[in-house]
Amino acid sequence: MKAPLPEELSDHEFAAFDRRQRNSFFNRERDWLKDNNPSHPQVVTIDRRDAGDMIVRALSGLPEVAFAPEQEALLETVFFLWLHDDDWKPPCK
């Protein structure tokens, strides 16, 4: 599947990447988690945004589930807050 470079990335260093480099860029945390490769660093810092991207990518592979509108709105709000507000913590019981 081919997709054009998004306009918002055209002035980013990412714009110079070829397809293979783009895939490596987007898969670096996933590859570190999945592959037990001795050439990988022992420790990698994964920020909240990277973790969110990995979760969203994993969820996109699941079959679609119908939620009630209020459940869907709650999930969207939680993901939005978790990805965008560094001080937000999920509520605990």
Short mmCIF file of N, CA, C and O in Angstrom, two decimals:
data_model
loop_
_atom_site.label_atom_id
_atom_site.label_comp_id
_atom_site.label_asym_id
_atom_site.label_seq_id
_atom_site.Cartn_x
_atom_site.Cartn_y
_atom_site.Cartn_z
N MET A 1 0.85 -1.18 0.00
CA MET A 1 0.00 0.00 0.00
C MET A 1 0.89 1.23 0.00
O MET A 1 1.81 1.35 0.80
N LYS A 2 0.62 2.15 -0.89
CA LYS A 2 1.38 3.40 -0.95
C LYS A 2 0.50 4.54 -0.47
O LYS A 2 -0.68 4.59 -0.77
N ALA A 3 1.12 5.42 0.30
CA ALA A 3 0.41 6.60 0.77
C ALA A 3 1.35 7.78 0.65
O ALA A 3 2.54 7.65 0.90
N PRO A 4 0.82 8.93 0.25
CA PRO A 4 1.69 10.11 0.15
C PRO A 4 2.12 10.57 1.54
O PRO A 4 1.47 10.27 2.53
N LEU A 5 3.20 11.31 1.59
CA LEU A 5 3.69 11.88 2.84
C LEU A 5 2.68 12.93 3.31
O LEU A 5 2.31 13.82 2.54
N PRO A 6 2.20 12.83 4.56
CA PRO A 6 1.27 13.85 5.05
C PRO A 6 1.90 15.23 5.00
O PRO A 6 3.09 15.40 5.28
N GLU A 7 1.11 16.22 4.62
CA GLU A 7 1.61 17.58 4.46
C GLU A 7 2.28 18.13 5.72
O GLU A 7 3.29 18.81 5.66
N GLU A 8 1.72 17.76 6.89
CA GLU A 8 2.28 18.29 8.14
C GLU A 8 3.68 17.75 8.44
O GLU A 8 4.39 18.28 9.28
N LEU A 9 4.10 16.70 7.73
CA LEU A 9 5.45 16.16 7.94
C LEU A 9 6.43 16.60 6.86
O LEU A 9 7.60 16.25 6.90
N SER A 10 5.99 17.39 5.91
CA SER A 10 6.84 17.74 4.78
C SER A 10 8.05 18.59 5.18
O SER A 10 9.07 18.54 4.50
N ASP A 11 7.97 19.31 6.30
CA ASP A 11 9.12 20.11 6.72
C ASP A 11 9.86 19.45 7.89
O ASP A 11 10.67 20.07 8.55
N HIS A 12 9.59 18.22 8.16
CA HIS A 12 10.22 17.46 9.24
C HIS A 12 11.32 16.58 8.64
O HIS A 12 11.29 16.26 7.46
N GLU A 13 12.31 16.19 9.45
CA GLU A 13 13.36 15.30 8.97
C GLU A 13 12.79 14.01 8.38
O GLU A 13 13.38 13.37 7.53
N PHE A 14 11.61 13.64 8.84
CA PHE A 14 10.91 12.46 8.38
C PHE A 14 10.68 12.50 6.86
O PHE A 14 10.64 11.47 6.20
N ALA A 15 10.55 13.70 6.31
CA ALA A 15 10.25 13.86 4.88
C ALA A 15 11.34 13.26 4.00
O ALA A 15 11.07 12.84 2.88
N ALA A 16 12.57 13.21 4.50
CA ALA A 16 13.68 12.67 3.71
C ALA A 16 13.76 11.15 3.76
O ALA A 16 14.53 10.55 3.01
N PHE A 17 12.95 10.51 4.62
CA PHE A 17 13.01 9.05 4.76
C PHE A 17 12.40 8.37 3.54
O PHE A 17 11.39 8.82 3.01
N ASP A 18 12.98 7.24 3.15
CA ASP A 18 12.31 6.42 2.15
C ASP A 18 11.33 5.49 2.89
O ASP A 18 11.21 5.55 4.11
N ARG A 19 10.62 4.67 2.14
CA ARG A 19 9.59 3.82 2.73
C ARG A 19 10.15 2.93 3.84
O ARG A 19 9.56 2.80 4.91
N ARG A 20 11.27 2.33 3.60
CA ARG A 20 11.89 1.43 4.59
C ARG A 20 12.28 2.20 5.86
O ARG A 20 12.07 1.72 6.97
N GLN A 21 12.84 3.39 5.70
CA GLN A 21 13.22 4.20 6.85
C GLN A 21 11.99 4.64 7.65
O GLN A 21 12.02 4.69 8.88
N ARG A 22 10.90 4.98 6.93
CA ARG A 22 9.66 5.35 7.62
C ARG A 22 9.14 4.18 8.45
O ARG A 22 8.73 4.35 9.60
N ASN A 23 9.14 2.98 7.87
CA ASN A 23 8.67 1.81 8.61
C ASN A 23 9.53 1.57 9.85
O ASN A 23 9.01 1.29 10.93
N SER A 24 10.84 1.68 9.71
CA SER A 24 11.74 1.52 10.86
C SER A 24 11.45 2.56 11.93
O SER A 24 11.44 2.25 13.13
N PHE A 25 11.22 3.79 11.50
CA PHE A 25 10.93 4.89 12.43
C PHE A 25 9.67 4.59 13.24
O PHE A 25 9.66 4.71 14.46
N PHE A 26 8.60 4.16 12.57
CA PHE A 26 7.34 3.91 13.26
C PHE A 26 7.35 2.62 14.06
O PHE A 26 6.54 2.46 14.97
N ASN A 27 8.24 1.70 13.74
CA ASN A 27 8.24 0.41 14.42
C ASN A 27 9.34 0.25 15.45
O ASN A 27 9.49 -0.82 16.03
N ARG A 28 10.13 1.28 15.73
CA ARG A 28 11.30 1.11 16.59
C ARG A 28 10.95 0.62 17.99
O ARG A 28 11.59 -0.29 18.50
N GLU A 29 9.93 1.18 18.64
CA GLU A 29 9.57 0.73 19.98
C GLU A 29 8.95 -0.67 19.93
O GLU A 29 9.26 -1.52 20.75
N ARG A 30 8.11 -0.90 18.96
CA ARG A 30 7.49 -2.21 18.81
C ARG A 30 8.56 -3.28 18.60
O ARG A 30 8.53 -4.34 19.22
N ASP A 31 9.51 -2.99 17.73
CA ASP A 31 10.57 -3.96 17.45
C ASP A 31 11.41 -4.22 18.69
O ASP A 31 11.81 -5.36 18.94
N TRP A 32 11.67 -3.18 19.47
CA TRP A 32 12.44 -3.37 20.69
C TRP A 32 11.69 -4.27 21.66
O TRP A 32 12.26 -5.15 22.30
N LEU A 33 10.36 -4.07 21.78
CA LEU A 33 9.57 -4.89 22.69
C LEU A 33 9.44 -6.33 22.22
O LEU A 33 9.47 -7.26 23.01
N LYS A 34 9.29 -6.54 20.91
CA LYS A 34 9.02 -7.87 20.37
C LYS A 34 10.27 -8.70 20.13
O LYS A 34 10.24 -9.92 20.30
N ASP A 35 11.34 -8.09 19.70
CA ASP A 35 12.52 -8.84 19.28
C ASP A 35 13.56 -8.92 20.39
O ASP A 35 13.95 -7.91 20.94
N ASN A 36 13.99 -10.12 20.66
CA ASN A 36 15.05 -10.31 21.66
C ASN A 36 16.38 -10.33 20.92
O ASN A 36 17.00 -11.37 20.73
N ASN A 37 16.79 -9.17 20.49
CA ASN A 37 17.99 -9.04 19.66
C ASN A 37 19.12 -8.47 20.52
O ASN A 37 18.97 -7.40 21.11
N PRO A 38 20.25 -9.17 20.62
CA PRO A 38 21.34 -8.67 21.46
C PRO A 38 21.89 -7.31 21.02
O PRO A 38 22.53 -6.62 21.80
N SER A 39 21.63 -6.92 19.78
CA SER A 39 22.12 -5.62 19.32
C SER A 39 21.24 -4.46 19.81
O SER A 39 21.63 -3.31 19.72
N HIS A 40 20.04 -4.76 20.32
CA HIS A 40 19.17 -3.72 20.85
C HIS A 40 19.70 -3.23 22.20
O HIS A 40 20.28 -4.00 22.96
N PRO A 41 19.47 -1.97 22.51
CA PRO A 41 19.88 -1.48 23.83
C PRO A 41 19.10 -2.19 24.94
O PRO A 41 17.98 -2.66 24.72
N GLN A 42 19.70 -2.28 26.11
CA GLN A 42 19.04 -2.92 27.26
C GLN A 42 17.84 -2.11 27.73
O GLN A 42 16.85 -2.68 28.18
N VAL A 43 17.94 -0.78 27.65
CA VAL A 43 16.89 0.11 28.15
C VAL A 43 16.53 1.10 27.06
O VAL A 43 17.41 1.66 26.40
N VAL A 44 15.24 1.30 26.87
CA VAL A 44 14.74 2.29 25.91
C VAL A 44 13.68 3.13 26.63
O VAL A 44 12.85 2.59 27.34
N THR A 45 13.74 4.43 26.45
CA THR A 45 12.72 5.31 27.02
C THR A 45 11.58 5.40 26.03
O THR A 45 11.76 5.77 24.88
N ILE A 46 10.40 5.03 26.50
CA ILE A 46 9.19 5.11 25.68
C ILE A 46 8.28 6.11 26.34
O ILE A 46 7.86 5.93 27.48
N ASP A 47 8.00 7.19 25.62
CA ASP A 47 7.14 8.21 26.22
C ASP A 47 5.67 7.85 26.04
O ASP A 47 5.32 6.89 25.38
N ARG A 48 4.84 8.63 26.67
CA ARG A 48 3.40 8.36 26.68
C ARG A 48 2.83 8.32 25.26
O ARG A 48 2.00 7.49 24.93
N ARG A 49 3.29 9.21 24.43
CA ARG A 49 2.77 9.27 23.05
C ARG A 49 3.14 7.99 22.28
O ARG A 49 2.32 7.44 21.57
N ASP A 50 4.39 7.54 22.44
CA ASP A 50 4.81 6.30 21.78
C ASP A 50 3.99 5.11 22.29
O ASP A 50 3.57 4.26 21.51
N ALA A 51 3.77 5.05 23.60
CA ALA A 51 2.96 3.97 24.16
C ALA A 51 1.54 4.02 23.60
O ALA A 51 0.96 2.99 23.24
N GLY A 52 0.99 5.22 23.52
CA GLY A 52 -0.35 5.37 22.95
C GLY A 52 -0.42 4.92 21.51
O GLY A 52 -1.37 4.24 21.10
N ASP A 53 0.61 5.28 20.72
CA ASP A 53 0.64 4.85 19.32
C ASP A 53 0.68 3.33 19.23
O ASP A 53 -0.01 2.73 18.39
N MET A 54 1.47 2.68 20.10
CA MET A 54 1.55 1.22 20.05
C MET A 54 0.21 0.59 20.44
O MET A 54 -0.22 -0.40 19.84
N ILE A 55 -0.45 1.15 21.44
CA ILE A 55 -1.75 0.63 21.86
C ILE A 55 -2.78 0.79 20.75
O ILE A 55 -3.52 -0.14 20.42
N VAL A 56 -2.82 1.96 20.13
CA VAL A 56 -3.78 2.21 19.06
C VAL A 56 -3.52 1.27 17.88
O VAL A 56 -4.45 0.70 17.30
N ARG A 57 -2.25 1.07 17.53
CA ARG A 57 -1.93 0.16 16.43
C ARG A 57 -2.34 -1.26 16.76
O ARG A 57 -2.85 -1.99 15.91
N ALA A 58 -2.14 -1.68 18.02
CA ALA A 58 -2.54 -3.03 18.43
C ALA A 58 -4.06 -3.17 18.39
O ALA A 58 -4.59 -4.17 17.91
N LEU A 59 -4.75 -2.15 18.88
CA LEU A 59 -6.21 -2.20 18.88
C LEU A 59 -6.79 -2.21 17.47
O LEU A 59 -7.84 -2.80 17.22
N SER A 60 -6.10 -1.57 16.54
CA SER A 60 -6.63 -1.51 15.17
C SER A 60 -6.65 -2.89 14.51
O SER A 60 -7.35 -3.09 13.53
N GLY A 61 -5.91 -3.84 15.06
CA GLY A 61 -5.91 -5.19 14.50
C GLY A 61 -7.02 -6.07 15.05
O GLY A 61 -7.23 -7.18 14.57
N LEU A 62 -7.74 -5.59 16.06
CA LEU A 62 -8.82 -6.37 16.64
C LEU A 62 -10.10 -6.20 15.84
O LEU A 62 -10.30 -5.19 15.17
N PRO A 63 -10.99 -7.19 15.93
CA PRO A 63 -12.28 -7.02 15.23
C PRO A 63 -13.07 -5.86 15.84
O PRO A 63 -12.93 -5.56 17.03
N GLU A 64 -13.85 -5.22 15.00
CA GLU A 64 -14.62 -4.07 15.46
C GLU A 64 -15.71 -4.52 16.42
O GLU A 64 -16.37 -5.53 16.21
N VAL A 65 -15.87 -3.77 17.50
CA VAL A 65 -16.88 -4.06 18.52
C VAL A 65 -17.78 -2.84 18.63
O VAL A 65 -17.31 -1.72 18.67
N ALA A 66 -19.07 -3.09 18.68
CA ALA A 66 -20.02 -1.99 18.83
C ALA A 66 -20.16 -1.63 20.31
O ALA A 66 -20.41 -2.50 21.14
N PHE A 67 -19.96 -0.37 20.62
CA PHE A 67 -20.14 0.12 21.98
C PHE A 67 -21.36 1.02 22.02
O PHE A 67 -21.73 1.64 21.01
N ALA A 68 -21.95 1.12 23.19
CA ALA A 68 -23.02 2.10 23.38
C ALA A 68 -22.38 3.49 23.21
O ALA A 68 -21.20 3.66 23.52
N PRO A 69 -23.14 4.47 22.73
CA PRO A 69 -22.56 5.80 22.50
C PRO A 69 -21.86 6.38 23.72
O PRO A 69 -20.79 6.99 23.61
N GLU A 70 -22.42 6.18 24.92
CA GLU A 70 -21.78 6.74 26.13
C GLU A 70 -20.46 6.02 26.44
O GLU A 70 -19.51 6.63 26.90
N GLN A 71 -20.38 4.72 26.14
CA GLN A 71 -19.12 3.98 26.34
C GLN A 71 -18.07 4.45 25.35
O GLN A 71 -16.90 4.63 25.69
N GLU A 72 -18.48 4.63 24.10
CA GLU A 72 -17.54 5.09 23.08
C GLU A 72 -17.01 6.49 23.41
O GLU A 72 -15.82 6.76 23.29
N ALA A 73 -17.89 7.37 23.87
CA ALA A 73 -17.47 8.73 24.25
C ALA A 73 -16.50 8.67 25.43
O ALA A 73 -15.50 9.40 25.45
N LEU A 74 -16.74 7.79 26.39
CA LEU A 74 -15.85 7.66 27.54
C LEU A 74 -14.47 7.16 27.09
O LEU A 74 -13.44 7.70 27.50
N LEU A 75 -14.43 6.14 26.23
CA LEU A 75 -13.16 5.62 25.73
C LEU A 75 -12.39 6.69 24.96
O LEU A 75 -11.18 6.84 25.14
N GLU A 76 -13.07 7.42 24.11
CA GLU A 76 -12.40 8.48 23.35
C GLU A 76 -11.83 9.54 24.28
O GLU A 76 -10.70 10.02 24.08
N THR A 77 -12.58 9.90 25.32
CA THR A 77 -12.11 10.92 26.26
C THR A 77 -10.90 10.43 27.03
O THR A 77 -9.91 11.15 27.18
N VAL A 78 -10.95 9.19 27.51
CA VAL A 78 -9.82 8.64 28.27
C VAL A 78 -8.58 8.59 27.40
O VAL A 78 -7.50 9.02 27.82
N PHE A 79 -8.70 8.08 26.16
CA PHE A 79 -7.53 8.04 25.28
C PHE A 79 -7.02 9.43 24.97
O PHE A 79 -5.82 9.67 24.96
N PHE A 80 -7.92 10.37 24.72
CA PHE A 80 -7.49 11.73 24.42
C PHE A 80 -6.71 12.32 25.59
O PHE A 80 -5.62 12.86 25.42
N LEU A 81 -7.26 12.20 26.80
CA LEU A 81 -6.58 12.75 27.98
C LEU A 81 -5.25 12.05 28.21
O LEU A 81 -4.24 12.69 28.50
N TRP A 82 -5.24 10.73 28.08
CA TRP A 82 -4.02 9.98 28.33
C TRP A 82 -2.91 10.36 27.35
O TRP A 82 -1.75 10.46 27.71
N LEU A 83 -3.28 10.59 26.09
CA LEU A 83 -2.29 10.91 25.07
C LEU A 83 -1.85 12.37 25.09
O LEU A 83 -0.75 12.68 24.66
N HIS A 84 -2.69 13.27 25.58
CA HIS A 84 -2.39 14.70 25.43
C HIS A 84 -2.13 15.45 26.73
O HIS A 84 -1.60 16.55 26.69
N ASP A 85 -2.51 14.91 27.87
CA ASP A 85 -2.34 15.63 29.13
C ASP A 85 -1.36 14.86 30.00
O ASP A 85 -1.68 13.84 30.59
N ASP A 86 -0.13 15.36 30.10
CA ASP A 86 0.93 14.65 30.83
C ASP A 86 0.61 14.48 32.31
O ASP A 86 1.16 13.58 32.95
N ASP A 87 -0.23 15.32 32.87
CA ASP A 87 -0.54 15.23 34.30
C ASP A 87 -1.75 14.36 34.59
O ASP A 87 -2.05 14.09 35.75
N TRP A 88 -2.45 13.91 33.56
CA TRP A 88 -3.67 13.14 33.77
C TRP A 88 -3.35 11.72 34.17
O TRP A 88 -2.46 11.08 33.62
N LYS A 89 -4.05 11.21 35.17
CA LYS A 89 -3.93 9.83 35.61
C LYS A 89 -5.32 9.22 35.59
O LYS A 89 -6.29 9.89 35.96
N PRO A 90 -5.44 7.95 35.21
CA PRO A 90 -6.79 7.34 35.22
C PRO A 90 -7.32 7.27 36.65
O PRO A 90 -6.55 7.09 37.59
N PRO A 91 -8.64 7.41 36.80
CA PRO A 91 -9.22 7.34 38.14
C PRO A 91 -9.08 5.92 38.72
O PRO A 91 -9.11 4.94 37.98
N CYS A 92 -8.84 5.84 40.00
CA CYS A 92 -8.72 4.55 40.69
C CYS A 92 -9.94 4.34 41.57
O CYS A 92 -10.52 5.29 42.07
N LYS A 93 -10.31 3.09 41.76
CA LYS A 93 -11.44 2.78 42.64
C LYS A 93 -10.99 2.77 44.07
O LYS A 93 -9.93 2.48 44.43
#
